[in-house]
PDB file of C-alpha atoms in Angstrom:
ATOM      1  CA  MET A   1      -2.386 -15.497  -5.422  1.00 92.00           C
ATOM      2  CA  GLN A   2      -1.103 -12.025  -6.255  1.00 96.00           C
ATOM      3  CA  THR A   3      -4.528 -10.388  -5.904  1.00 97.00           C
ATOM      4  CA  THR A   4      -7.398 -10.608  -3.444  1.00 97.00           C
ATOM      5  CA  ALA A   5     -11.056  -9.555  -3.433  1.00 95.00           C
ATOM      6  CA  HIS A   6     -10.945  -8.793   0.323  1.00 97.00           C
ATOM      7  CA  LEU A   7      -9.653  -5.385   1.362  1.00 97.00           C
ATOM      8  CA  LEU A   8      -9.278  -3.701   4.746  1.00 96.00           C
ATOM      9  CA  MET A   9      -9.756   0.072   4.815  1.00 96.00           C
ATOM     10  CA  ILE A  10      -9.824   2.390   7.833  1.00 91.00           C
ATOM     11  CA  ARG A  11     -12.231   5.343   7.644  1.00 92.00           C
ATOM     12  CA  PRO A  12     -10.441   8.387   9.095  1.00 87.00           C
ATOM     13  CA  ILE A  13     -11.745  10.425  12.003  1.00 82.00           C
ATOM     14  CA  ALA A  14      -8.838  12.838  12.598  1.00 71.00           C
ATOM     15  CA  PHE A  15      -7.100  12.886   9.224  1.00 64.00           C
ATOM     16  CA  GLY A  16      -4.640  15.704   8.699  1.00 61.00           C
ATOM     17  CA  PHE A  17      -1.112  16.754   7.822  1.00 46.00           C
ATOM     18  CA  ASN A  18       1.245  14.758  10.049  1.00 46.00           C
ATOM     19  CA  ALA A  19       4.385  16.748  10.859  1.00 48.00           C
ATOM     20  CA  GLU A  20       6.066  13.582  12.230  1.00 48.00           C
ATOM     21  CA  THR A  21       5.905  11.827   8.873  1.00 46.00           C
ATOM     22  CA  ALA A  22       6.598  14.948   6.780  1.00 41.00           C
ATOM     23  CA  VAL A  23      10.275  14.960   7.745  1.00 44.00           C
ATOM     24  CA  ASN A  24      10.992  12.220   5.181  1.00 47.00           C
ATOM     25  CA  ASN A  25       7.871  12.090   3.012  1.00 41.00           C
ATOM     26  CA  ALA A  26       8.482  14.560   0.189  1.00 46.00           C
ATOM     27  CA  PHE A  27       4.994  13.870  -1.197  1.00 39.00           C
ATOM     28  CA  GLN A  28       3.259  15.614   1.740  1.00 40.00           C
ATOM     29  CA  LYS A  29       2.196  19.260   1.466  1.00 52.00           C
ATOM     30  CA  ALA A  30       0.755  21.157   4.419  1.00 56.00           C
ATOM     31  CA  ASN A  31      -2.700  22.547   3.762  1.00 58.00           C
ATOM     32  CA  SER A  32      -4.422  25.215   5.801  1.00 55.00           C
ATOM     33  CA  ASN A  33      -7.987  24.063   5.026  1.00 56.00           C
ATOM     34  CA  TRP A  34      -9.892  23.642   8.263  1.00 54.00           C
ATOM     35  CA  ASN A  35     -12.121  20.867   6.897  1.00 77.00           C
ATOM     36  CA  VAL A  36      -9.367  18.487   5.773  1.00 79.00           C
ATOM     37  CA  ASN A  37     -10.784  15.509   7.707  1.00 75.00           C
ATOM     38  CA  GLU A  38     -14.275  16.044   6.263  1.00 81.00           C
ATOM     39  CA  LYS A  39     -12.872  16.167   2.720  1.00 87.00           C
ATOM     40  CA  ALA A  40     -10.742  13.080   3.371  1.00 87.00           C
ATOM     41  CA  GLN A  41     -13.828  11.205   4.588  1.00 90.00           C
ATOM     42  CA  GLU A  42     -15.688  12.157   1.406  1.00 92.00           C
ATOM     43  CA  GLU A  43     -12.794  10.909  -0.731  1.00 95.00           C
ATOM     44  CA  PHE A  44     -12.571   7.723   1.324  1.00 95.00           C
ATOM     45  CA  ASP A  45     -16.311   7.025   1.027  1.00 96.00           C
ATOM     46  CA  GLN A  46     -16.228   7.638  -2.706  1.00 96.00           C
ATOM     47  CA  LEU A  47     -13.375   5.153  -3.212  1.00 97.00           C
ATOM     48  CA  VAL A  48     -15.097   2.507  -1.058  1.00 97.00           C
ATOM     49  CA  ALA A  49     -18.354   2.948  -2.996  1.00 98.00           C
ATOM     50  CA  LEU A  50     -16.490   2.596  -6.304  1.00 98.00           C
ATOM     51  CA  LEU A  51     -14.862  -0.656  -5.141  1.00 98.00           C
ATOM     52  CA  ARG A  52     -18.081  -2.097  -3.743  1.00 98.00           C
ATOM     53  CA  ASN A  53     -19.967  -1.213  -6.926  1.00 98.00           C
ATOM     54  CA  HIS A  54     -17.559  -3.567  -8.696  1.00 98.00           C
ATOM     55  CA  GLN A  55     -18.220  -6.450  -6.234  1.00 97.00           C
ATOM     56  CA  ILE A  56     -14.980  -5.997  -4.310  1.00 97.00           C
ATOM     57  CA  ASP A  57     -15.346  -6.937  -0.623  1.00 96.00           C
ATOM     58  CA  VAL A  58     -14.215  -3.914   1.409  1.00 97.00           C
ATOM     59  CA  HIS A  59     -14.024  -4.433   5.162  1.00 95.00           C
ATOM     60  CA  VAL A  60     -14.360  -0.833   6.468  1.00 95.00           C
ATOM     61  CA  ILE A  61     -13.442  -0.093  10.077  1.00 90.00           C
ATOM     62  CA  GLN A  62     -14.227   3.344  11.468  1.00 88.00           C
ATOM     63  CA  ASP A  63     -11.245   4.893  13.248  1.00 84.00           C
ATOM     64  CA  GLN A  64     -11.740   6.022  16.861  1.00 81.00           C
ATOM     65  CA  PRO A  65     -10.930   9.558  18.078  1.00 79.00           C
ATOM     66  CA  GLN A  66      -8.475   8.296  20.740  1.00 74.00           C
ATOM     67  CA  PRO A  67      -5.599   7.794  20.505  1.00 75.00           C
ATOM     68  CA  TYR A  68      -5.008  10.503  17.884  1.00 75.00           C
ATOM     69  CA  THR A  69      -3.896   8.868  14.609  1.00 75.00           C
ATOM     70  CA  PRO A  70      -3.848  11.349  11.692  1.00 72.00           C
ATOM     71  CA  ASP A  71      -2.579   8.677   9.236  1.00 77.00           C
ATOM     72  CA  SER A  72      -4.888   5.799  10.151  1.00 87.00           C
ATOM     73  CA  VAL A  73      -6.295   5.877   6.605  1.00 89.00           C
ATOM     74  CA  PHE A  74      -3.055   4.110   5.507  1.00 92.00           C
ATOM     75  CA  PRO A  75      -3.281   0.676   7.236  1.00 94.00           C
ATOM     76  CA  ASN A  76      -1.011  -1.080   4.737  1.00 94.00           C
ATOM     77  CA  ASN A  77       1.992   0.318   6.648  1.00 93.00           C
ATOM     78  CA  TRP A  78       1.403  -1.462   9.942  1.00 94.00           C
ATOM     79  CA  ILE A  79      -0.067  -4.823   8.907  1.00 96.00           C
ATOM     80  CA  SER A  80       0.202  -7.393   6.135  1.00 97.00           C
ATOM     81  CA  MET A  81      -2.009 -10.474   5.907  1.00 97.00           C
ATOM     82  CA  HIS A  82      -1.017 -13.701   4.230  1.00 97.00           C
ATOM     83  CA  GLY A  83      -2.722 -16.720   2.702  1.00 96.00           C
ATOM     84  CA  ASP A  84      -1.405 -19.152   5.311  1.00 95.00           C
ATOM     85  CA  GLY A  85      -3.258 -17.267   8.050  1.00 96.00           C
ATOM     86  CA  GLN A  86      -0.208 -15.288   9.189  1.00 96.00           C
ATOM     87  CA  ILE A  87      -0.267 -11.585   9.901  1.00 97.00           C
ATOM     88  CA  VAL A  88       2.806  -9.391  10.266  1.00 97.00           C
ATOM     89  CA  LEU A  89       2.955  -6.251  12.427  1.00 97.00           C
ATOM     90  CA  TYR A  90       5.566  -3.689  11.393  1.00 97.00           C
ATOM     91  CA  PRO A  91       7.811  -1.116  13.095  1.00 97.00           C
ATOM     92  CA  MET A  92       6.708   2.422  12.237  1.00 93.00           C
ATOM     93  CA  PHE A  93       8.856   5.538  11.915  1.00 90.00           C
ATOM     94  CA  ALA A  94       6.370   8.077  13.337  1.00 84.00           C
ATOM     95  CA  THR A  95       5.546   7.646  17.033  1.00 84.00           C
ATOM     96  CA  ASN A  96       1.975   8.817  16.486  1.00 82.00           C
ATOM     97  CA  ARG A  97       1.432   6.076  13.903  1.00 83.00           C
ATOM     98  CA  ARG A  98       2.369   3.213  16.227  1.00 90.00           C
ATOM     99  CA  THR A  99      -0.940   3.357  18.091  1.00 84.00           C
ATOM    100  CA  GLU A 100      -2.759   2.553  14.822  1.00 85.00           C
ATOM    101  CA  ARG A 101      -1.892  -1.088  15.598  1.00 84.00           C
ATOM    102  CA  ALA A 102      -3.709  -0.999  18.929  1.00 73.00           C
ATOM    103  CA  LYS A 103      -7.225  -0.146  17.909  1.00 62.00           C
ATOM    104  CA  GLY A 104      -8.963  -3.508  18.130  1.00 84.00           C
ATOM    105  CA  ILE A 105      -8.795  -3.957  14.367  1.00 89.00           C
ATOM    106  CA  LEU A 106      -7.466  -7.526  14.566  1.00 91.00           C
ATOM    107  CA  HIS A 107     -10.380  -8.433  16.806  1.00 90.00           C
ATOM    108  CA  GLN A 108     -12.818  -7.167  14.179  1.00 91.00           C
ATOM    109  CA  LEU A 109     -10.968  -8.953  11.363  1.00 93.00           C
ATOM    110  CA  LYS A 110     -11.276 -12.269  13.226  1.00 93.00           C
ATOM    111  CA  GLU A 111     -15.064 -12.081  12.829  1.00 92.00           C
ATOM    112  CA  GLN A 112     -14.624 -12.691   9.093  1.00 93.00           C
ATOM    113  CA  PHE A 113     -11.133 -14.161   8.709  1.00 96.00           C
ATOM    114  CA  ILE A 114      -8.905 -16.765  10.366  1.00 96.00           C
ATOM    115  CA  ILE A 115      -5.609 -15.586  11.920  1.00 95.00           C
ATOM    116  CA  TYR A 116      -3.393 -18.566  12.782  1.00 96.00           C
ATOM    117  CA  SER A 117      -0.208 -16.778  13.801  1.00 95.00           C
ATOM    118  CA  LYS A 118       1.423 -13.394  14.170  1.00 95.00           C
ATOM    119  CA  VAL A 119       4.921 -12.193  13.299  1.00 96.00           C
ATOM    120  CA  ASP A 120       5.668  -9.093  15.369  1.00 96.00           C
ATOM    121  CA  LEU A 121       8.573  -6.949  14.135  1.00 97.00           C
ATOM    122  CA  THR A 122       7.611  -3.899  16.201  1.00 96.00           C
ATOM    123  CA  SER A 123      10.448  -4.311  18.741  1.00 97.00           C
ATOM    124  CA  TYR A 124      12.759  -2.881  16.066  1.00 97.00           C
ATOM    125  CA  GLU A 125      11.279   0.525  16.929  1.00 96.00           C
ATOM    126  CA  LYS A 126      13.509   0.552  20.026  1.00 97.00           C
ATOM    127  CA  GLU A 127      16.526   0.375  17.682  1.00 97.00           C
ATOM    128  CA  GLN A 128      15.143   3.076  15.372  1.00 96.00           C
ATOM    129  CA  ARG A 129      14.835   0.534  12.566  1.00 97.00           C
ATOM    130  CA  PHE A 130      11.675   0.563  10.505  1.00 96.00           C
ATOM    131  CA  LEU A 131       9.863  -1.408   7.830  1.00 97.00           C
ATOM    132  CA  GLU A 132       6.472   0.014   6.980  1.00 95.00           C
ATOM    133  CA  GLY A 133       4.649  -2.987   5.601  1.00 96.00           C
ATOM    134  CA  THR A 134       3.565  -3.030   1.976  1.00 97.00           C
ATOM    135  CA  GLY A 135       4.544   0.625   1.752  1.00 95.00           C
ATOM    136  CA  SER A 136       8.202  -0.252   2.322  1.00 97.00           C
ATOM    137  CA  MET A 137       7.961  -3.462   0.312  1.00 97.00           C
ATOM    138  CA  VAL A 138       6.131  -4.273  -2.898  1.00 98.00           C
ATOM    139  CA  LEU A 139       5.432  -7.995  -2.682  1.00 98.00           C
ATOM    140  CA  ASP A 140       5.309 -10.416  -5.550  1.00 98.00           C
ATOM    141  CA  ARG A 141       3.342 -13.008  -3.591  1.00 97.00           C
ATOM    142  CA  VAL A 142       3.402 -15.640  -6.341  1.00 97.00           C
ATOM    143  CA  HIS A 143       7.205 -15.655  -6.739  1.00 98.00           C
ATOM    144  CA  GLN A 144       7.861 -14.716  -3.077  1.00 98.00           C
ATOM    145  CA  LYS A 145       9.900 -11.614  -3.904  1.00 98.00           C
ATOM    146  CA  ALA A 146       9.992  -8.455  -1.803  1.00 98.00           C
ATOM    147  CA  TYR A 147      11.010  -5.349  -3.770  1.00 98.00           C
ATOM    148  CA  ALA A 148      12.291  -2.607  -1.492  1.00 98.00           C
ATOM    149  CA  CYS A 149      14.075   0.709  -1.911  1.00 97.00           C
ATOM    150  CA  LEU A 150      16.011   1.532   1.259  1.00 96.00           C
ATOM    151  CA  SER A 151      15.119   4.732   3.141  1.00 94.00           C
ATOM    152  CA  ALA A 152      14.676   6.050   6.674  1.00 92.00           C
ATOM    153  CA  ARG A 153      11.445   4.014   6.696  1.00 92.00           C
ATOM    154  CA  THR A 154      12.833   0.848   5.099  1.00 96.00           C
ATOM    155  CA  ASP A 155      15.703  -0.733   7.008  1.00 97.00           C
ATOM    156  CA  GLU A 156      17.688  -3.517   5.382  1.00 97.00           C
ATOM    157  CA  GLN A 157      18.055  -5.604   8.550  1.00 97.00           C
ATOM    158  CA  VAL A 158      14.297  -5.622   9.266  1.00 98.00           C
ATOM    159  CA  LEU A 159      13.621  -6.392   5.609  1.00 98.00           C
ATOM    160  CA  LEU A 160      15.954  -9.401   5.718  1.00 98.00           C
ATOM    161  CA  ASP A 161      14.289 -10.531   8.943  1.00 98.00           C
ATOM    162  CA  PHE A 162      10.858 -10.362   7.285  1.00 98.00           C
ATOM    163  CA  CYS A 163      12.125 -12.242   4.228  1.00 98.00           C
ATOM    164  CA  GLY A 164      13.712 -14.949   6.369  1.00 97.00           C
ATOM    165  CA  MET A 165      10.570 -15.499   8.419  1.00 96.00           C
ATOM    166  CA  LEU A 166       8.134 -15.507   5.504  1.00 97.00           C
ATOM    167  CA  ASP A 167      10.395 -17.083   2.897  1.00 97.00           C
ATOM    168  CA  PHE A 168      10.617 -14.090   0.543  1.00 98.00           C
ATOM    169  CA  THR A 169      13.655 -13.206  -1.571  1.00 98.00           C
ATOM    170  CA  PRO A 170      14.627  -9.543  -1.120  1.00 98.00           C
ATOM    171  CA  VAL A 171      15.226  -7.353  -4.178  1.00 98.00           C
ATOM    172  CA  ILE A 172      16.967  -4.356  -2.591  1.00 98.00           C
ATOM    173  CA  PHE A 173      17.825  -1.082  -4.297  1.00 98.00           C
ATOM    174  CA  HIS A 174      18.071   2.689  -3.812  1.00 97.00           C
ATOM    175  CA  ALA A 175      15.612   5.132  -5.373  1.00 97.00           C
ATOM    176  CA  THR A 176      15.456   8.922  -5.308  1.00 95.00           C
ATOM    177  CA  ASP A 177      13.058  11.544  -6.594  1.00 91.00           C
ATOM    178  CA  GLY A 178      13.924  14.411  -8.958  1.00 87.00           C
ATOM    179  CA  ASN A 179      15.547  16.335  -6.074  1.00 89.00           C
ATOM    180  CA  GLY A 180      17.756  13.420  -5.082  1.00 91.00           C
ATOM    181  CA  THR A 181      15.677  12.713  -1.956  1.00 90.00           C
ATOM    182  CA  PRO A 182      15.350   9.012  -1.098  1.00 91.00           C
ATOM    183  CA  ILE A 183      11.861   7.747  -1.927  1.00 92.00           C
ATOM    184  CA  TYR A 184      10.296   7.029   1.443  1.00 89.00           C
ATOM    185  CA  HIS A 185       8.099   4.080   0.360  1.00 93.00           C
ATOM    186  CA  THR A 186       8.689   1.626  -2.475  1.00 97.00           C
ATOM    187  CA  ASN A 187       4.966   1.525  -3.275  1.00 96.00           C
ATOM    188  CA  VAL A 188       5.000   5.076  -4.625  1.00 94.00           C
ATOM    189  CA  MET A 189       7.515   4.194  -7.350  1.00 97.00           C
ATOM    190  CA  MET A 190       6.344   0.702  -8.342  1.00 98.00           C
ATOM    191  CA  SER A 191       3.414  -1.697  -8.322  1.00 98.00           C
ATOM    192  CA  VAL A 192       3.472  -5.413  -9.092  1.00 98.00           C
ATOM    193  CA  ALA A 193       0.362  -6.981 -10.630  1.00 98.00           C
ATOM    194  CA  GLU A 194      -0.228 -10.548 -11.849  1.00 98.00           C
ATOM    195  CA  ASP A 195       1.072 -10.019 -15.383  1.00 97.00           C
ATOM    196  CA  TYR A 196       2.708  -6.592 -15.354  1.00 98.00           C
ATOM    197  CA  ALA A 197       4.609  -4.127 -13.197  1.00 98.00           C
ATOM    198  CA  ILE A 198       4.326  -0.340 -13.166  1.00 98.00           C
ATOM    199  CA  ILE A 199       7.686   1.208 -12.312  1.00 98.00           C
ATOM    200  CA  ALA A 200       9.407   4.595 -12.303  1.00 98.00           C
ATOM    201  CA  ALA A 201      12.762   3.020 -13.194  1.00 97.00           C
ATOM    202  CA  ASP A 202      14.430   6.440 -13.556  1.00 96.00           C
ATOM    203  CA  THR A 203      14.307   6.754  -9.761  1.00 97.00           C
ATOM    204  CA  ILE A 204      16.957   3.994  -9.552  1.00 97.00           C
ATOM    205  CA  ALA A 205      20.136   5.913 -10.336  1.00 96.00           C
ATOM    206  CA  ASP A 206      22.560   2.994 -10.108  1.00 97.00           C
ATOM    207  CA  PRO A 207      22.476   1.251 -13.523  1.00 97.00           C
ATOM    208  CA  THR A 208      23.338  -2.153 -12.010  1.00 98.00           C
ATOM    209  CA  GLU A 209      20.544  -1.934  -9.445  1.00 98.00           C
ATOM    210  CA  ARG A 210      18.090  -0.728 -12.080  1.00 98.00           C
ATOM    211  CA  ALA A 211      18.994  -3.593 -14.399  1.00 98.00           C
ATOM    212  CA  GLN A 212      18.610  -6.120 -11.559  1.00 98.00           C
ATOM    213  CA  VAL A 213      15.156  -4.871 -10.612  1.00 98.00           C
ATOM    214  CA  LEU A 214      13.935  -4.850 -14.223  1.00 98.00           C
ATOM    215  CA  GLN A 215      15.481  -8.281 -14.846  1.00 98.00           C
ATOM    216  CA  SER A 216      13.791  -9.697 -11.752  1.00 98.00           C
ATOM    217  CA  LEU A 217      10.414  -8.395 -12.993  1.00 98.00           C
ATOM    218  CA  THR A 218      11.016  -9.720 -16.511  1.00 98.00           C
ATOM    219  CA  ASP A 219      12.179 -13.108 -15.190  1.00 98.00           C
ATOM    220  CA  THR A 220       8.846 -13.511 -13.416  1.00 97.00           C
ATOM    221  CA  GLY A 221       6.922 -12.852 -16.625  1.00 97.00           C
ATOM    222  CA  LYS A 222       5.859  -9.268 -15.975  1.00 97.00           C
ATOM    223  CA  GLU A 223       5.358  -6.772 -18.765  1.00 98.00           C
ATOM    224  CA  ILE A 224       7.102  -3.592 -17.622  1.00 98.00           C
ATOM    225  CA  ILE A 225       5.020  -0.436 -17.885  1.00 98.00           C
ATOM    226  CA  SER A 226       7.331   2.516 -17.279  1.00 98.00           C
ATOM    227  CA  ILE A 227       6.180   5.765 -15.713  1.00 98.00           C
ATOM    228  CA  SER A 228       8.086   9.055 -15.498  1.00 97.00           C
ATOM    229  CA  LEU A 229       9.169  10.870 -12.339  1.00 96.00           C
ATOM    230  CA  GLU A 230       6.391  13.384 -12.941  1.00 95.00           C
ATOM    231  CA  GLN A 231       3.790  10.624 -13.229  1.00 97.00           C
ATOM    232  CA  MET A 232       5.153   9.094 -10.021  1.00 95.00           C
ATOM    233  CA  GLU A 233       4.649  12.452  -8.304  1.00 93.00           C
ATOM    234  CA  HIS A 234       0.988  12.205  -9.339  1.00 95.00           C
ATOM    235  CA  PHE A 235       0.931   8.770  -7.626  1.00 95.00           C
ATOM    236  CA  ALA A 236       0.746   6.727 -10.854  1.00 97.00           C
ATOM    237  CA  GLY A 237       2.976   4.114  -9.191  1.00 97.00           C
ATOM    238  CA  ASN A 238       0.787   3.966  -6.082  1.00 96.00           C
ATOM    239  CA  ALA A 239      -1.722   1.622  -7.684  1.00 97.00           C
ATOM    240  CA  LEU A 240      -2.960  -1.825  -6.695  1.00 98.00           C
ATOM    241  CA  GLN A 241      -4.395  -4.681  -8.703  1.00 98.00           C
ATOM    242  CA  VAL A 242      -7.326  -6.347  -6.941  1.00 98.00           C
ATOM    243  CA  ARG A 243      -9.967  -8.918  -7.840  1.00 97.00           C
ATOM    244  CA  ASN A 244     -13.689  -8.906  -7.234  1.00 97.00           C
ATOM    245  CA  THR A 245     -15.659 -11.778  -5.754  1.00 95.00           C
ATOM    246  CA  GLU A 246     -16.264 -13.117  -9.286  1.00 96.00           C
ATOM    247  CA  GLY A 247     -12.522 -13.166 -10.029  1.00 96.00           C
ATOM    248  CA  GLN A 248     -12.421 -10.170 -12.364  1.00 98.00           C
ATOM    249  CA  ARG A 249      -9.273  -8.077 -11.958  1.00 98.00           C
ATOM    250  CA  PHE A 250      -9.113  -4.283 -11.638  1.00 98.00           C
ATOM    251  CA  LEU A 251      -6.346  -1.728 -11.155  1.00 98.00           C
ATOM    252  CA  VAL A 252      -7.158   0.805  -8.424  1.00 98.00           C
ATOM    253  CA  MET A 253      -5.571   4.269  -8.411  1.00 97.00           C
ATOM    254  CA  SER A 254      -6.439   7.902  -7.794  1.00 97.00           C
ATOM    255  CA  SER A 255      -7.904  10.165 -10.451  1.00 97.00           C
ATOM    256  CA  ALA A 256      -4.717  12.294 -10.333  1.00 97.00           C
ATOM    257  CA  ALA A 257      -2.699   9.157 -11.112  1.00 97.00           C
ATOM    258  CA  TYR A 258      -5.090   8.115 -13.883  1.00 98.00           C
ATOM    259  CA  HIS A 259      -5.071  11.521 -15.570  1.00 98.00           C
ATOM    260  CA  SER A 260      -1.262  11.652 -15.480  1.00 98.00           C
ATOM    261  CA  LEU A 261      -1.051   8.533 -17.666  1.00 98.00           C
ATOM    262  CA  SER A 262      -0.765   8.769 -21.436  1.00 98.00           C
ATOM    263  CA  ASP A 263      -3.428   7.193 -23.640  1.00 98.00           C
ATOM    264  CA  ALA A 264      -0.892   4.531 -24.645  1.00 98.00           C
ATOM    265  CA  GLN A 265      -0.180   3.640 -21.005  1.00 98.00           C
ATOM    266  CA  LYS A 266      -3.894   3.432 -20.198  1.00 98.00           C
ATOM    267  CA  GLN A 267      -4.469   1.183 -23.196  1.00 98.00           C
ATOM    268  CA  ARG A 268      -1.654  -1.161 -22.177  1.00 98.00           C
ATOM    269  CA  LEU A 269      -2.984  -1.385 -18.631  1.00 98.00           C
ATOM    270  CA  GLU A 270      -6.525  -1.911 -19.835  1.00 98.00           C
ATOM    271  CA  THR A 271      -5.477  -4.926 -21.900  1.00 98.00           C
ATOM    272  CA  TYR A 272      -5.013  -6.595 -18.490  1.00 98.00           C
ATOM    273  CA  ASN A 273      -7.777  -5.020 -16.400  1.00 98.00           C
ATOM    274  CA  PRO A 274     -10.172  -2.067 -16.249  1.00 98.00           C
ATOM    275  CA  ILE A 275      -8.843   0.883 -14.225  1.00 98.00           C
ATOM    276  CA  LEU A 276     -10.915   2.139 -11.294  1.00 98.00           C
ATOM    277  CA  HIS A 277     -10.050   5.632 -10.092  1.00 98.00           C
ATOM    278  CA  ALA A 278     -11.476   8.165  -7.647  1.00 97.00           C
ATOM    279  CA  PRO A 279     -10.328  11.673  -6.629  1.00 96.00           C
ATOM    280  CA  LEU A 280      -8.069  11.575  -3.548  1.00 95.00           C
ATOM    281  CA  THR A 281      -6.565  15.087  -3.677  1.00 90.00           C
ATOM    282  CA  THR A 282      -6.930  15.901   0.034  1.00 88.00           C
ATOM    283  CA  ILE A 283      -5.529  12.560   1.168  1.00 90.00           C
ATOM    284  CA  GLU A 284      -2.659  12.743  -1.336  1.00 91.00           C
ATOM    285  CA  GLN A 285      -1.613  16.300  -0.504  1.00 85.00           C
ATOM    286  CA  ASN A 286      -1.839  16.114   3.281  1.00 81.00           C
ATOM    287  CA  GLY A 287      -0.997  12.449   3.760  1.00 76.00           C
ATOM    288  CA  GLY A 288       1.579  11.966   1.011  1.00 78.00           C
ATOM    289  CA  GLY A 289      -0.020   8.645   0.070  1.00 87.00           C
ATOM    290  CA  SER A 290      -2.664   7.555  -2.404  1.00 92.00           C
ATOM    291  CA  ALA A 291      -5.012   4.690  -3.288  1.00 96.00           C
ATOM    292  CA  ARG A 292      -2.571   1.839  -2.746  1.00 96.00           C
ATOM    293  CA  CYS A 293      -1.563   3.144   0.701  1.00 94.00           C
ATOM    294  CA  MET A 294      -5.219   3.171   1.770  1.00 95.00           C
ATOM    295  CA  ILE A 295      -5.715  -0.545   1.124  1.00 97.00           C
ATOM    296  CA  ALA A 296      -4.476  -3.420   3.256  1.00 97.00           C
ATOM    297  CA  GLU A 297      -5.021  -6.612   1.279  1.00 97.00           C
ATOM    298  CA  VAL A 298      -6.600  -9.467   3.238  1.00 98.00           C
ATOM    299  CA  PHE A 299      -5.276 -12.828   2.012  1.00 97.00           C
ATOM    300  CA  LEU A 300      -6.310 -14.591   5.235  1.00 97.00           C
ATOM    301  CA  PRO A 301      -8.549 -17.667   5.007  1.00 96.00           C
ATOM    302  CA  LEU A 302     -12.237 -16.882   5.502  1.00 94.00           C
ATOM    303  CA  GLN A 303     -14.051 -18.073   8.609  1.00 91.00           C
ATOM    304  CA  PRO A 304     -16.325 -21.009   7.630  1.00 88.00           C
ATOM    305  CA  ALA A 305     -19.451 -18.902   8.243  1.00 73.00           C
ATOM    306  CA  SER A 306     -18.136 -16.150   5.954  1.00 55.00           C
ATOM    307  CA  HIS A 307     -18.169 -18.289   2.816  1.00 55.00           C
ATOM    308  CA  PRO A 308     -21.009 -17.188   0.537  1.00 53.00           C
ATOM    309  CA  HIS A 309     -23.427 -20.110   0.132  1.00 40.00           C
TER     310      HIS A 309
END
């Protein structure tokens, strides 16, 4: 399946501008508001409520004050969870993000889901090689393709290692923003849904690479919905298609992303699924990530007791 109704989200306790990640995340903007964490919690709670109101199963774990993890609201960077019961742990660029993996979250997940095995790529941190989960890669889980634009956070060797272990085919390319800065995470410039893909293709300067990426999407039956660089900067690419427990599909994004879309783009997307959006301004500005970054999809099998009777 490409989509799941089970989502993991981490409620922040010390959210704020992270200087360690800002060195190569051009989407982050420092903010002097003293109540940034409080505002981020409000935005988080609003998004969770919106998802739950549409019968989407959100597994919320409250972050702990120690160790200090200002980016814990973005769990999709350190873990991915797969339908065969495998989880993958990823090497992270920022030292203060690595402790996000150590907070007993797997233990809590096991209460509801079955984890059969673990692939641990974190030793690559010693070599300064990184692959930040489904931020660095946009996975087409049905066709086993991993789309990835290379950057300081997305290392080709680790990507190939992931693909070899989990039987994905890599689709590798280079993407830059309007200033020529490498895009730090693939999931800000593209999103793959069941029947369509949202992509800021103009970020891929090399015409051969661009053609290959678009061809790969077309070959797998996706309608391509193009977004501009400006729309990408409003996080229109940082969207995620999910299902609810009744199987209805939705596209989740921030209100900034939604309002950046043209009426024609919204209509095309809504032929596939309703769009759910909530304001995430504080999280976007300080964290440099949006709705998709906040969601780790849980494809793991459910524990027998967790099945609704």
